[in-house]
Tab-separated table of C-alpha atoms in Angstrom:
chain	number	residue	atom	x	y	z
T	71	MET	CA	-17.850	20.660	-16.966
T	72	TYR	CA	-14.633	22.256	-18.206
T	73	LEU	CA	-11.460	20.448	-19.147
T	74	HIS	CA	-8.284	22.522	-19.126
T	75	HIS	CA	-6.030	20.587	-21.455
T	76	HIS	CA	-3.532	20.644	-24.261
T	77	PRO	CA	-4.478	18.696	-27.426
T	78	PHE	CA	-1.140	16.861	-27.483
T	79	CYS	CA	-0.627	16.400	-23.741
T	80	PRO	CA	-0.939	12.608	-23.253
T	81	HIS	CA	-2.489	13.013	-19.798
T	82	SER	CA	-5.110	15.384	-21.230
T	83	ARG	CA	-5.874	12.839	-23.953
T	84	PHE	CA	-6.256	10.127	-21.326
T	85	VAL	CA	-8.822	12.268	-19.498
T	86	ARG	CA	-10.654	13.088	-22.744
T	87	LEU	CA	-10.969	9.361	-23.425
T	88	LEU	CA	-12.138	8.737	-19.859
T	89	LEU	CA	-14.762	11.491	-20.040
T	90	ALA	CA	-15.990	10.197	-23.401
T	91	GLU	CA	-16.349	6.660	-22.010
T	92	TYR	CA	-18.364	8.141	-19.117
T	93	GLY	CA	-20.570	9.915	-21.665
T	94	LEU	CA	-19.448	13.348	-20.483
T	95	GLU	CA	-18.796	16.184	-22.921
T	96	PRO	CA	-16.642	18.883	-21.344
T	97	GLU	CA	-16.017	22.361	-22.677
T	98	LEU	CA	-12.370	22.365	-23.710
T	99	VAL	CA	-10.036	25.140	-22.571
T	100	GLU	CA	-6.617	24.959	-24.170
T	101	GLU	CA	-3.659	25.703	-21.893
T	102	ARG	CA	-0.074	26.261	-22.922
T	103	VAL	CA	1.418	25.336	-19.603
T	104	TRP	CA	4.778	26.953	-20.360
T	105	GLU	CA	3.006	30.340	-20.358
T	106	ARG	CA	2.023	29.794	-16.684
T	107	ARG	CA	-1.285	31.655	-17.014
T	108	PRO	CA	-2.223	32.988	-13.528
T	109	GLY	CA	-5.878	31.906	-13.840
T	110	PHE	CA	-4.726	28.384	-14.557
T	111	LEU	CA	-2.181	28.333	-11.721
T	112	ALA	CA	-5.002	29.316	-9.369
T	113	LEU	CA	-6.870	26.176	-10.473
T	114	ASN	CA	-3.826	23.947	-10.167
T	115	PRO	CA	-0.773	25.190	-8.256
T	116	SER	CA	1.401	22.558	-9.921
T	117	GLY	CA	0.724	24.284	-13.278
T	118	GLU	CA	0.112	21.030	-15.180
T	119	THR	CA	-2.685	19.848	-17.444
T	120	PRO	CA	-5.245	18.303	-17.251
T	121	VAL	CA	-7.659	19.865	-14.748
T	122	ILE	CA	-11.429	19.401	-14.695
T	123	VAL	CA	-13.795	21.944	-13.165
T	124	GLU	CA	-17.434	21.255	-12.402
T	125	GLU	CA	-19.943	23.899	-11.451
T	126	MET	CA	-20.291	24.163	-7.680
T	127	ALA	CA	-17.354	21.848	-7.085
T	128	ALA	CA	-13.648	22.261	-6.504
T	129	SER	CA	-11.276	21.769	-9.424
T	130	VAL	CA	-9.795	18.303	-9.845
T	131	PRO	CA	-6.177	18.267	-11.020
T	132	GLY	CA	-4.104	15.553	-12.633
T	133	ALA	CA	-4.785	12.314	-14.506
T	134	PHE	CA	-4.697	9.959	-11.533
T	135	ILE	CA	-6.871	12.108	-9.263
T	136	ILE	CA	-9.400	12.796	-12.037
T	137	ALA	CA	-9.652	9.069	-12.793
T	138	GLU	CA	-10.358	8.302	-9.123
T	139	TYR	CA	-12.835	11.163	-8.844
T	140	LEU	CA	-14.782	10.032	-11.914
T	141	ASP	CA	-14.886	6.467	-10.634
T	142	GLU	CA	-16.195	7.656	-7.274
T	143	THR	CA	-18.812	10.011	-8.645
T	144	ARG	CA	-19.839	8.183	-11.859
T	145	GLY	CA	-18.309	4.712	-11.721
T	146	LEU	CA	-21.396	2.793	-10.606
T	147	ALA	CA	-23.451	4.236	-13.468
T	148	LEU	CA	-21.213	2.444	-15.965
T	149	GLY	CA	-22.318	-0.958	-14.638
T	150	THR	CA	-20.249	-3.809	-16.074
T	151	HIS	CA	-18.372	-1.303	-18.235
T	152	ARG	CA	-16.876	0.347	-15.142
T	153	LEU	CA	-13.302	1.445	-15.865
T	154	LEU	CA	-11.947	0.472	-12.445
T	155	PRO	CA	-13.017	-3.068	-11.451
T	156	GLU	CA	-14.834	-3.720	-8.170
T	157	ASP	CA	-12.377	-6.104	-6.529
T	158	PRO	CA	-9.313	-4.723	-4.699
T	159	ALA	CA	-6.804	-6.874	-6.621
T	160	GLY	CA	-8.291	-5.835	-9.951
T	161	ARG	CA	-8.110	-2.197	-8.921
T	162	VAL	CA	-4.454	-2.586	-7.944
T	163	GLU	CA	-3.621	-4.005	-11.382
T	164	VAL	CA	-5.515	-1.275	-13.270
T	165	ARG	CA	-3.891	1.456	-11.187
T	166	ARG	CA	-0.456	-0.112	-11.520
T	167	LEU	CA	-0.647	-0.121	-15.316
T	168	THR	CA	-2.319	3.282	-15.547
T	169	GLN	CA	0.518	4.700	-13.477
T	170	TRP	CA	3.097	2.796	-15.514
T	171	PHE	CA	1.913	4.472	-18.739
T	172	ASN	CA	1.140	7.885	-17.255
T	173	GLU	CA	4.405	8.136	-15.373
T	174	LYS	CA	7.060	5.777	-16.681
T	175	MET	CA	6.139	5.773	-20.369
T	176	TYR	CA	5.514	9.526	-20.128
T	177	VAL	CA	8.873	10.421	-18.617
T	178	GLU	CA	10.842	7.983	-20.744
T	179	SER	CA	9.132	8.538	-24.055
T	180	THR	CA	6.043	10.635	-24.724
T	181	GLU	CA	7.012	13.710	-22.709
T	182	PRO	CA	10.314	14.186	-24.578
T	183	LEU	CA	8.653	13.446	-27.954
T	184	VAL	CA	5.951	16.065	-27.368
T	185	ARG	CA	8.341	18.577	-25.854
T	186	GLU	CA	10.974	18.343	-28.566
T	187	ARG	CA	8.716	18.008	-31.589
T	188	ILE	CA	5.591	19.984	-30.686
T	189	HIS	CA	5.922	22.334	-27.718
T	190	LYS	CA	9.275	23.766	-28.764
T	191	ARG	CA	7.655	25.091	-31.935
T	192	TYR	CA	5.457	27.352	-29.821
T	193	MET	CA	7.883	28.329	-27.102
T	194	SER	CA	10.070	31.416	-27.168
T	195	ARG	CA	13.843	31.118	-26.645
T	196	GLU	CA	13.346	32.199	-23.012
T	197	GLN	CA	10.691	29.535	-22.480
T	198	GLY	CA	13.052	26.870	-23.814
T	199	GLY	CA	11.957	26.823	-27.466
T	200	GLY	CA	14.190	26.034	-30.434
T	201	SER	CA	15.015	23.026	-32.558
T	202	PRO	CA	14.537	19.487	-31.235
T	203	ASP	CA	17.374	17.904	-29.321
T	204	ALA	CA	18.500	14.842	-31.304
T	205	THR	CA	19.755	12.882	-28.288
T	206	SER	CA	16.475	13.277	-26.388
T	207	LEU	CA	14.530	12.166	-29.455
T	208	ARG	CA	16.722	9.132	-30.021
T	209	MET	CA	16.313	8.009	-26.419
T	210	ALA	CA	12.562	8.675	-26.451
T	211	ARG	CA	12.141	6.547	-29.583
T	212	ALA	CA	14.253	3.713	-28.199
T	213	ASN	CA	12.167	3.726	-25.008
T	214	LEU	CA	8.963	3.752	-27.038
T	215	ARG	CA	9.909	0.407	-28.626
T	216	TYR	CA	10.319	-1.060	-25.174
T	217	HIS	CA	6.918	0.233	-24.026
T	218	LEU	CA	5.271	-0.986	-27.230
T	219	LYS	CA	6.704	-4.409	-26.525
T	220	TYR	CA	5.311	-4.393	-22.998
T	221	ILE	CA	1.876	-3.425	-24.336
T	222	GLY	CA	2.110	-6.247	-26.884
T	223	TRP	CA	3.076	-8.699	-24.147
T	224	LEU	CA	0.057	-7.703	-22.067
T	225	ALA	CA	-2.277	-7.721	-25.093
T	226	LYS	CA	-1.144	-11.201	-26.068
T	227	ALA	CA	-1.915	-12.666	-22.645
T	228	ARG	CA	-5.142	-10.791	-21.918
T	229	LYS	CA	-8.199	-9.507	-23.707
T	230	TRP	CA	-7.515	-5.946	-22.554
T	231	LEU	CA	-4.316	-4.690	-20.942
T	232	ALA	CA	-5.391	-5.156	-17.327
T	233	GLY	CA	-7.637	-8.201	-17.803
T	234	GLU	CA	-10.999	-9.205	-19.251
T	235	ARG	CA	-12.473	-5.726	-19.374
T	236	LEU	CA	-11.581	-2.437	-20.959
T	237	SER	CA	-10.160	-0.248	-18.175
T	238	GLN	CA	-8.408	3.013	-17.448
T	239	ALA	CA	-5.147	1.244	-18.237
T	240	ASP	CA	-6.104	0.776	-21.904
T	241	LEU	CA	-7.107	4.426	-22.194
T	242	ALA	CA	-3.830	5.580	-20.656
T	243	ALA	CA	-1.677	3.453	-22.946
T	244	ALA	CA	-3.710	4.475	-25.999
T	245	ALA	CA	-3.526	8.175	-25.110
T	246	HIS	CA	0.260	8.040	-24.983
T	247	LEU	CA	0.580	5.978	-28.145
T	248	SER	CA	-1.779	8.294	-30.020
T	249	VAL	CA	0.532	11.253	-29.560
T	250	ALA	CA	3.567	9.293	-30.722
T	251	ASP	CA	1.501	7.921	-33.616
T	252	TYR	CA	0.580	11.429	-34.783
T	253	LEU	CA	4.291	12.126	-34.985
T	254	GLY	CA	4.906	8.887	-36.912
T	255	ASP	CA	7.149	7.559	-34.161
T	256	VAL	CA	5.443	4.225	-33.413
T	257	PRO	CA	7.127	1.216	-35.080
T	258	TRP	CA	3.829	-0.666	-35.552
T	259	ASP	CA	5.490	-3.417	-37.605
T	260	GLU	CA	7.404	-4.565	-34.574
T	261	ASP	CA	4.475	-5.869	-32.564
T	262	GLU	CA	1.292	-7.247	-34.057
T	263	HIS	CA	-0.373	-7.829	-30.666
T	264	ALA	CA	0.102	-4.190	-29.719
T	265	ARG	CA	-1.152	-3.126	-33.135
T	266	ASP	CA	-4.283	-5.299	-32.994
T	267	TRP	CA	-5.090	-4.026	-29.519
T	268	TYR	CA	-4.578	-0.412	-30.632
T	269	ALA	CA	-6.751	-0.927	-33.725
T	270	ARG	CA	-9.568	-2.107	-31.443
T	271	ILE	CA	-9.339	0.813	-29.061
T	272	LYS	CA	-8.839	3.370	-31.820
T	273	SER	CA	-12.062	2.214	-33.502
T	274	ARG	CA	-14.161	3.106	-30.469
T	275	PRO	CA	-16.402	6.124	-31.066
T	276	THR	CA	-14.902	7.710	-27.958
T	277	PHE	CA	-11.548	7.921	-29.748
T	278	ARG	CA	-12.834	9.892	-32.704
T	279	ALA	CA	-12.378	13.413	-31.300
T	280	LEU	CA	-8.662	12.806	-30.767
T	281	LEU	CA	-8.202	11.692	-34.361
T	282	THR	CA	-9.453	15.020	-35.687
T	283	GLU	CA	-6.824	17.061	-33.833
T	284	SER	CA	-4.037	18.509	-35.898
T	285	ILE	CA	-1.077	20.836	-35.653
T	286	PRO	CA	-0.875	23.640	-38.217
T	287	GLY	CA	1.985	22.947	-40.618
T	288	MET	CA	2.546	19.453	-39.217
T	289	PRO	CA	0.174	16.883	-40.705
T	290	PRO	CA	-0.350	13.559	-38.897
T	291	SER	CA	1.410	10.357	-39.934
T	292	LYS	CA	-0.364	8.115	-42.453
T	293	THR	CA	-1.379	5.628	-39.760
T	294	TYR	CA	-2.819	8.231	-37.372
T	295	ALA	CA	-6.461	8.485	-38.413
T	296	ASP	CA	-6.576	5.247	-40.427
T	297	LEU	CA	-8.645	2.653	-38.554
T	298	ASP	CA	-7.241	-0.147	-40.741
T	299	PHE	CA	-3.594	0.896	-40.463
Z	289	MET	CA	1.937	-8.699	5.588
Z	290	TYR	CA	5.356	-7.843	4.206
Z	291	LEU	CA	6.640	-4.386	3.383
Z	292	HIS	CA	9.540	-4.206	0.956
Z	293	HIS	CA	11.100	-0.871	1.772
Z	294	HIS	CA	14.222	1.148	2.361
Z	295	PRO	CA	14.532	2.842	5.773
Z	296	PHE	CA	15.350	6.211	4.188
Z	297	CYS	CA	13.063	6.037	1.153
Z	298	PRO	CA	10.434	8.737	1.831
Z	299	HIS	CA	7.696	6.744	0.075
Z	300	SER	CA	8.492	3.713	2.208
Z	301	ARG	CA	8.296	5.888	5.315
Z	302	PHE	CA	4.927	7.223	4.194
Z	303	VAL	CA	3.628	3.650	3.902
Z	304	ARG	CA	5.088	2.687	7.303
Z	305	LEU	CA	3.210	5.609	8.844
Z	306	LEU	CA	0.027	4.616	6.999
Z	307	LEU	CA	0.281	0.991	8.128
Z	308	ALA	CA	0.930	2.072	11.708
Z	309	GLU	CA	-2.135	4.350	11.685
Z	310	TYR	CA	-4.163	1.380	10.394
Z	311	GLY	CA	-2.792	-0.707	13.262
Z	312	LEU	CA	-0.950	-3.046	10.897
Z	313	GLU	CA	2.516	-4.369	11.701
Z	314	PRO	CA	4.258	-5.615	8.570
Z	315	GLU	CA	7.412	-7.677	8.405
Z	316	LEU	CA	10.038	-5.363	6.953
Z	317	VAL	CA	12.201	-6.499	4.032
Z	318	GLU	CA	14.943	-4.041	3.186
Z	319	GLU	CA	15.573	-3.459	-0.514
Z	320	ARG	CA	18.487	-1.621	-2.059
Z	321	VAL	CA	16.721	-0.770	-5.286
Z	322	TRP	CA	19.941	0.035	-7.142
Z	323	GLU	CA	20.921	-3.652	-6.817
Z	324	ARG	CA	17.813	-4.618	-8.850
Z	325	ARG	CA	17.260	-7.892	-7.003
Z	326	PRO	CA	15.381	-10.259	-9.377
Z	327	GLY	CA	12.951	-11.434	-6.681
Z	328	PHE	CA	12.023	-7.838	-6.027
Z	329	LEU	CA	11.625	-6.976	-9.726
Z	330	ALA	CA	9.210	-9.901	-10.003
Z	331	LEU	CA	7.074	-8.243	-7.308
Z	332	ASN	CA	7.279	-4.805	-8.883
Z	333	PRO	CA	8.494	-4.474	-12.478
Z	334	SER	CA	9.206	-0.781	-11.965
Z	335	GLY	CA	11.858	-1.760	-9.399
Z	336	GLU	CA	10.865	0.859	-6.839
Z	337	THR	CA	10.042	0.716	-3.139
Z	338	PRO	CA	7.638	0.425	-1.374
Z	339	VAL	CA	5.684	-2.739	-2.140
Z	340	ILE	CA	3.324	-4.540	0.237
Z	341	VAL	CA	2.542	-8.227	-0.054
Z	342	GLU	CA	-0.285	-9.946	1.751
Z	343	GLU	CA	-0.747	-13.667	1.980
Z	344	MET	CA	-3.082	-14.954	-0.736
Z	345	ALA	CA	-3.176	-11.559	-2.465
Z	346	ALA	CA	-1.271	-9.908	-5.261
Z	347	SER	CA	1.525	-7.510	-4.396
Z	348	VAL	CA	0.616	-3.837	-4.175
Z	349	PRO	CA	3.292	-1.461	-5.499
Z	350	GLY	CA	3.867	2.233	-4.933
Z	351	ALA	CA	2.798	4.808	-2.374
Z	352	PHE	CA	-0.326	6.053	-4.146
Z	353	ILE	CA	-1.681	2.599	-5.004
Z	354	ILE	CA	-0.958	1.237	-1.522
Z	355	ALA	CA	-2.759	4.207	0.048
Z	356	GLU	CA	-5.845	3.578	-2.124
Z	357	TYR	CA	-5.726	-0.155	-1.453
Z	358	LEU	CA	-5.561	0.315	2.317
Z	359	ASP	CA	-8.432	2.791	2.220
Z	360	GLU	CA	-10.527	0.331	0.209
Z	361	THR	CA	-9.770	-2.708	2.301
Z	362	ARG	CA	-9.388	-1.131	5.794
Z	363	GLY	CA	-10.641	2.448	5.547
Z	364	LEU	CA	-14.089	1.946	7.022
Z	365	ALA	CA	-12.627	0.285	10.108
Z	366	LEU	CA	-10.901	3.535	11.056
Z	367	GLY	CA	-14.260	5.294	11.463
Z	368	THR	CA	-13.871	9.040	11.958
Z	369	HIS	CA	-10.098	8.619	11.884
Z	370	ARG	CA	-10.228	7.478	8.233
Z	371	LEU	CA	-7.215	8.844	6.344
Z	372	LEU	CA	-9.137	9.619	3.141
Z	373	PRO	CA	-12.343	11.563	3.845
Z	374	GLU	CA	-15.728	10.292	2.637
Z	375	ASP	CA	-16.753	13.215	0.409
Z	376	PRO	CA	-15.405	13.463	-3.144
Z	377	ALA	CA	-14.094	17.021	-2.753
Z	378	GLY	CA	-12.274	16.100	0.441
Z	379	ARG	CA	-10.744	13.092	-1.269
Z	380	VAL	CA	-9.558	15.276	-4.150
Z	381	GLU	CA	-7.793	17.636	-1.753
Z	382	VAL	CA	-6.122	14.841	0.223
Z	383	ARG	CA	-4.949	13.127	-2.967
Z	384	ARG	CA	-3.764	16.402	-4.466
Z	385	LEU	CA	-1.543	17.158	-1.472
Z	386	THR	CA	-0.376	13.565	-1.055
Z	387	GLN	CA	0.722	13.606	-4.682
Z	388	TRP	CA	2.280	17.042	-4.270
Z	389	PHE	CA	4.563	15.763	-1.495
Z	390	ASN	CA	5.185	12.295	-2.916
Z	391	GLU	CA	5.956	13.540	-6.411
Z	392	LYS	CA	6.855	17.217	-6.513
Z	393	MET	CA	8.613	17.524	-3.160
Z	394	TYR	CA	10.274	14.150	-3.793
Z	395	VAL	CA	11.686	15.030	-7.207
Z	396	GLU	CA	12.688	18.554	-6.243
Z	397	SER	CA	14.093	17.888	-2.827
Z	398	THR	CA	14.012	14.616	-0.902
Z	399	GLU	CA	15.071	12.289	-3.720
Z	400	PRO	CA	18.287	14.230	-4.436
Z	401	LEU	CA	19.029	14.616	-0.696
Z	402	VAL	CA	18.683	10.879	-0.077
Z	403	ARG	CA	20.501	9.914	-3.261
Z	404	GLU	CA	23.464	12.231	-2.761
Z	405	ARG	CA	23.891	11.883	0.981
Z	406	ILE	CA	22.749	8.332	1.764
Z	407	HIS	CA	22.448	5.998	-1.227
Z	408	LYS	CA	25.744	7.028	-2.808
Z	409	ARG	CA	27.569	5.765	0.287
Z	410	TYR	CA	26.351	2.249	-0.485
Z	411	MET	CA	26.569	2.253	-4.264
Z	412	SER	CA	29.563	1.073	-6.272
Z	413	ARG	CA	31.135	3.351	-8.890
Z	414	GLU	CA	29.239	1.406	-11.590
Z	415	GLN	CA	25.940	1.880	-9.762
Z	416	GLY	CA	26.535	5.633	-9.596
Z	417	GLY	CA	28.139	5.852	-6.143
Z	418	GLY	CA	30.748	8.408	-5.064
Z	419	SER	CA	30.787	11.719	-3.279
Z	420	PRO	CA	27.702	13.948	-3.175
Z	421	ASP	CA	27.169	16.409	-6.010
Z	422	ALA	CA	27.247	19.906	-4.507
Z	423	THR	CA	24.966	21.482	-7.119
Z	424	SER	CA	22.240	18.865	-6.631
Z	425	LEU	CA	22.425	19.313	-2.867
Z	426	ARG	CA	22.223	23.099	-3.091
Z	427	MET	CA	19.154	22.937	-5.298
Z	428	ALA	CA	17.503	20.279	-3.138
Z	429	ARG	CA	17.997	22.424	-0.022
Z	430	ALA	CA	16.676	25.550	-1.720
Z	431	ASN	CA	13.588	23.632	-2.848
Z	432	LEU	CA	13.097	22.240	0.641
Z	433	ARG	CA	12.672	25.772	2.027
Z	434	TYR	CA	9.948	26.393	-0.510
Z	435	HIS	CA	8.115	23.171	0.409
Z	436	LEU	CA	8.500	23.913	4.129
Z	437	LYS	CA	6.905	27.289	3.517
Z	438	TYR	CA	3.982	25.675	1.678
Z	439	ILE	CA	3.484	23.244	4.570
Z	440	GLY	CA	3.562	26.173	6.995
Z	441	TRP	CA	1.021	28.056	4.900
Z	442	LEU	CA	-1.349	25.067	4.946
Z	443	ALA	CA	-0.786	24.428	8.665
Z	444	LYS	CA	-1.545	28.048	9.508
Z	445	ALA	CA	-4.904	27.987	7.717
Z	446	ARG	CA	-6.040	24.492	8.703
Z	447	LYS	CA	-5.885	22.140	11.640
Z	448	TRP	CA	-4.179	19.465	9.546
Z	449	LEU	CA	-2.698	19.945	6.083
Z	450	ALA	CA	-5.770	18.878	4.097
Z	451	GLY	CA	-8.438	20.110	6.512
Z	452	GLU	CA	-9.953	19.301	9.901
Z	453	ARG	CA	-8.718	15.738	10.100
Z	454	LEU	CA	-5.363	14.006	10.019
Z	455	SER	CA	-5.069	12.478	6.553
Z	456	GLN	CA	-2.686	10.735	4.183
Z	457	ALA	CA	-1.427	14.174	3.184
Z	458	ASP	CA	0.025	14.816	6.649
Z	459	LEU	CA	1.739	11.433	6.664
Z	460	ALA	CA	3.243	12.042	3.220
Z	461	ALA	CA	4.613	15.476	4.126
Z	462	ALA	CA	5.957	14.184	7.451
Z	463	ALA	CA	7.618	11.181	5.817
Z	464	HIS	CA	9.541	13.417	3.431
Z	465	LEU	CA	10.478	15.923	6.106
Z	466	SER	CA	11.638	13.178	8.457
Z	467	VAL	CA	14.311	12.065	6.002
Z	468	ALA	CA	15.570	15.608	5.477
Z	469	ASP	CA	15.447	16.161	9.236
Z	470	TYR	CA	17.654	13.121	9.884
Z	471	LEU	CA	20.214	14.756	7.606
Z	472	GLY	CA	19.875	18.092	9.438
Z	473	ASP	CA	18.656	19.811	6.277
Z	474	VAL	CA	15.358	21.282	7.517
Z	475	PRO	CA	15.584	25.000	8.441
Z	476	TRP	CA	13.014	24.702	11.239
Z	477	ASP	CA	13.613	28.282	12.406
Z	478	GLU	CA	12.127	29.603	9.197
Z	479	ASP	CA	8.557	28.510	9.773
Z	480	GLU	CA	6.950	28.105	13.175
Z	481	HIS	CA	3.633	26.857	11.749
Z	482	ALA	CA	5.378	24.038	9.910
Z	483	ARG	CA	7.401	23.244	13.015
Z	484	ASP	CA	4.376	23.147	15.311
Z	485	TRP	CA	2.524	20.902	12.889
Z	486	TYR	CA	5.541	18.582	12.609
Z	487	ALA	CA	5.955	18.455	16.389
Z	488	ARG	CA	2.339	17.258	16.661
Z	489	ILE	CA	2.677	14.554	14.055
Z	490	LYS	CA	6.099	13.444	15.253
Z	491	SER	CA	4.713	12.903	18.752
Z	492	ARG	CA	2.226	10.303	17.539
Z	493	PRO	CA	3.076	6.781	18.695
Z	494	THR	CA	2.904	5.683	15.053
Z	495	PHE	CA	5.954	7.834	14.300
Z	496	ARG	CA	8.174	6.190	16.887
Z	497	ALA	CA	9.563	3.389	14.728
Z	498	LEU	CA	10.936	5.858	12.197
Z	499	LEU	CA	12.765	7.808	14.878
Z	500	THR	CA	14.795	4.767	15.911
Z	501	GLU	CA	16.261	4.225	12.429
Z	502	SER	CA	19.861	5.142	11.950
Z	503	ILE	CA	22.650	4.941	9.431
Z	504	PRO	CA	25.957	3.442	10.618
Z	505	GLY	CA	28.583	6.176	10.809
Z	506	MET	CA	26.044	8.922	10.211
Z	507	PRO	CA	24.178	9.926	13.361
Z	508	PRO	CA	20.902	11.845	13.089
Z	509	SER	CA	20.650	15.604	13.527
Z	510	LYS	CA	19.956	16.923	17.023
Z	511	THR	CA	16.330	17.692	16.176
Z	512	TYR	CA	15.568	14.282	14.650
Z	513	ALA	CA	14.369	12.235	17.624
Z	514	ASP	CA	13.688	15.178	19.951
Z	515	LEU	CA	9.947	15.623	20.389
Z	516	ASP	CA	10.448	19.120	21.827
Z	517	PHE	CA	12.854	20.335	19.160
């Protein structure tokens, strides 16, 4: 299996965590989506990471569709560790939160953080590169506090974000936070429930590969790879 | 079952078409999302339509999650008319296109059309009301031509947009087009394949309820309710 991804795309990180929890080890193919590589556009006309490709099967594009596909083709094998629960109401809640993090938190916070602080370093002027926009960053950081608070509120009331069991929703939230954490943008002091929950998920062996990623010339924050942050 | 919707929200229309194909007749509750009604926010913290609510069950928010929920709870009953196919690859393709229309076409075209031409009539200055922004409208119309062309390209190669069978993807595309068609913004002359496909789907009895909607002081285009347009 191949995963077309970018190491600091939160949706790609979500899928890497998913695949690791399923015990799958994909070959990684790095995509810089702003280059609009024709071979990649043929796999996914929308031009966005992540995409998974299995031998003898069509490509599967996008976080939500990949999560559903993995549940349908490998979900039962996970037994009680299944990442989408069996009951319809439980599935609604997991999907609602997964979408909340992958769409709302992404648009309001992690997408601008990654764009301004990481992608722009690699983009040419024509592609939209240059120095970070201070207003975008300020708004993204303010929104991050609000999302951290929501995560803390969920983590206080429940064992995992969507209920009694680890689910896709935890992996989505953690994927987004991990990118912001690399950049040192998460105000961990502000919410101990969110921090305790993140410490638990970050200690899972499936998280380890993400914690070894780095950007040349831009070391991670002190909390990033520290399991006892 | 209740459906919290707005008559010209394309996602709400998609869910009305879905429910009709499943033979379900919800009670309609109109929401003006910009008013942020507290009772509605309690149902869906993201504050967006559509949301369905069944007696004795949690509320189900958002087009994608509602579509999955209906497939899980009522899909088998549709037999060969099921709106998500049985095979994983078929499901990937239906979800990919459904998401394409509900997200990409929405952001690039139908959301700005509805916002500028319909919602702004009802919004106060503080809520963002006023006269339509000409630049937004021009871009939305240009993007609509591109999406119409994509629909035509799919309809030329396949019986229905995602393959041999009517699926969620057809209902999503038709829901978005129907809103633009009410406004007279669809250049039907430019693609006969898209037009023929739309004529087929618009003639379904399940489409009828949408064609009776109207906006006071803003009659529909000539093509809107005409099955032989």
